[in-house]
Amino acid sequence: MDVLYSSTRSKSAPVKASEAILKGLAEDGGLFVPDHIPALDKSLEELSQMDYRQVAYEVMKLFLTDFTEEELKDCIHKAYDSKFDTELIAPLAEAEGAYYLELFHGATIAFKDMALSILPHLMITSARKNHIENEIVILTATSGDTGKAALAGFADVKGTRIIVFYPKNGVSPIQEKQMVTQKGANTLVVGIHGNFDDAQTGVKKIFSDKELAKELEGKGFQFSSANSINIGRLVPQICYYVYAYAALLKEGKIRAGEKINVAVPTGNFGNILAAFYAKNMGLPIGRLICASNENKVLYDFFSTGTYDRNREFVLTSSPSMDILISSNLERLIYRIAGNDADKNRELMNALTREGKYAVTEEMKEALADFYGAYADEEETFGEIRRLYDACGYVIDTHTAVASAVYQKYVKATGDQTKTIIASTASPFKFTRSVMNAIDAKYDAMGDFELVDELSRLANVPVPPAIEEIRTAPVVHDRQCEADSMKDVVKEFLA
């Protein structure tokens, strides 16, 4: 049965998967959602005998139903190749009774590689399928990781250009160096004076500017998105939860059908939404543990049923989660509203107008699978140190937020269900924060001295992604105000 995609904000005609991938965002500003979530059609035992690429095909074929088997397998094999430093693609590390799903073995050492390695191939295939001759302009805002992963995926891909906006003072030094040293004649990186929400809002405004779209179409361009609002980002993320369950089953850590919990550090809500979709495909997931940092807008939402972004924006050591507008939450709101686009649009308009909205009691009851909690900076650093002291395993700040929240969950509920913790970035991406958490004495070292010391402590080689930026020249030094983003885009495409 084909899966079609509709907007969360209107009853407009549904589109095929390839069309939704190309558009990125619906014309009415809504997000594309599947008309139904398909069930897994392979048994858990069968999946446990497959490698990552095979599992990815079995999941993606169910959502991307207008892709042929040949097209989809070609995209998968081009994506999950030697760019990853392990044949497993997403290995599991057992530490202190939990299973850390390492999603950082790709080209840019963050979980965004898992989806952004395949998105360019899905997009180019989609363009070919839909006879698109325009040059596709990827426009994206990043809180640190999406930017580099998207740049790496789209650099010098024929028929595309990519523009990345990031908060100038809101990412780690390593994250910034990775982006501003990116090569590729079709790439542009711009630091904005503002936070991630400013960048994300600016990108959404450009997407909804119909006059600009018409002007650029006349010049042979059309916009698309590499942010997690693109369904071509979300579907590949579902795959690694299915693969992780299958890997635990293969290793004899769980029995077929045994429920597991999943703990995910999240700001934009896409990564945990993927786990929710996997659960609704039939994967035996019990609780979805939503971990926030001090920008705890999601924790407050799950606690009260009210989403309220009217609060101070906090810069933390886990910058990819420094977000007050969780775009992907809209897909969940639409679902718990009974797939009612009018109700969802009413709530999203309230968020734009007043900065908040409240769901009904009935909708709140539909969130029972989720558990929300948060970890402050002290707890985050404490968890890095605790885990290192206990077993020598080193995690980054984002993973530490999830790990600390998982500890809180177990303490609060007594639930001893086996748990996968999404480990979303390599500790090498946030070296200073990680090393300071282990011992404050390291703060006197330079950034790359810290890299070498971390390698020694963790007994892990320095990733190629870090080695290559040690001496790489800065290619992008553009900055702008948030309200000038449109002008920057027009200038780049002139």
Coordinates of C-alpha atoms in Angstrom, one line a residue, residues 1 33 45 66 115 133 149 212 221 225 234 245 251 369 373 405 414 421 424 436 442 480 486:
M1 CA 0.0 0.0 0.0
V33 CA 3.5 13.6 7.4
E45 CA 14.4 -12.5 13.8
D66 CA 7.4 5.6 -5.2
A115 CA 20.3 10.9 7.5
E133 CA 15.4 20.8 -14.3
A149 CA 26.7 17.1 7.8
L212 CA 11.0 35.3 -3.8
F221 CA 16.3 27.7 -8.9
S225 CA 15.5 21.9 3.0
L234 CA 13.2 11.7 9.3
Y245 CA 16.8 -3.5 18.4
E251 CA 23.7 -10.6 20.4
D369 CA 4.5 6.8 26.0
A373 CA 13.1 15.3 32.1
V405 CA 18.0 11.9 32.4
G414 CA 12.2 1.8 39.3
I421 CA 20.6 5.8 24.8
T424 CA 24.4 11.7 19.1
N436 CA 36.7 19.9 31.7
Y442 CA 42.5 20.4 31.1
C480 CA 24.9 38.9 8.8
K486 CA 17.1 36.8 2.4

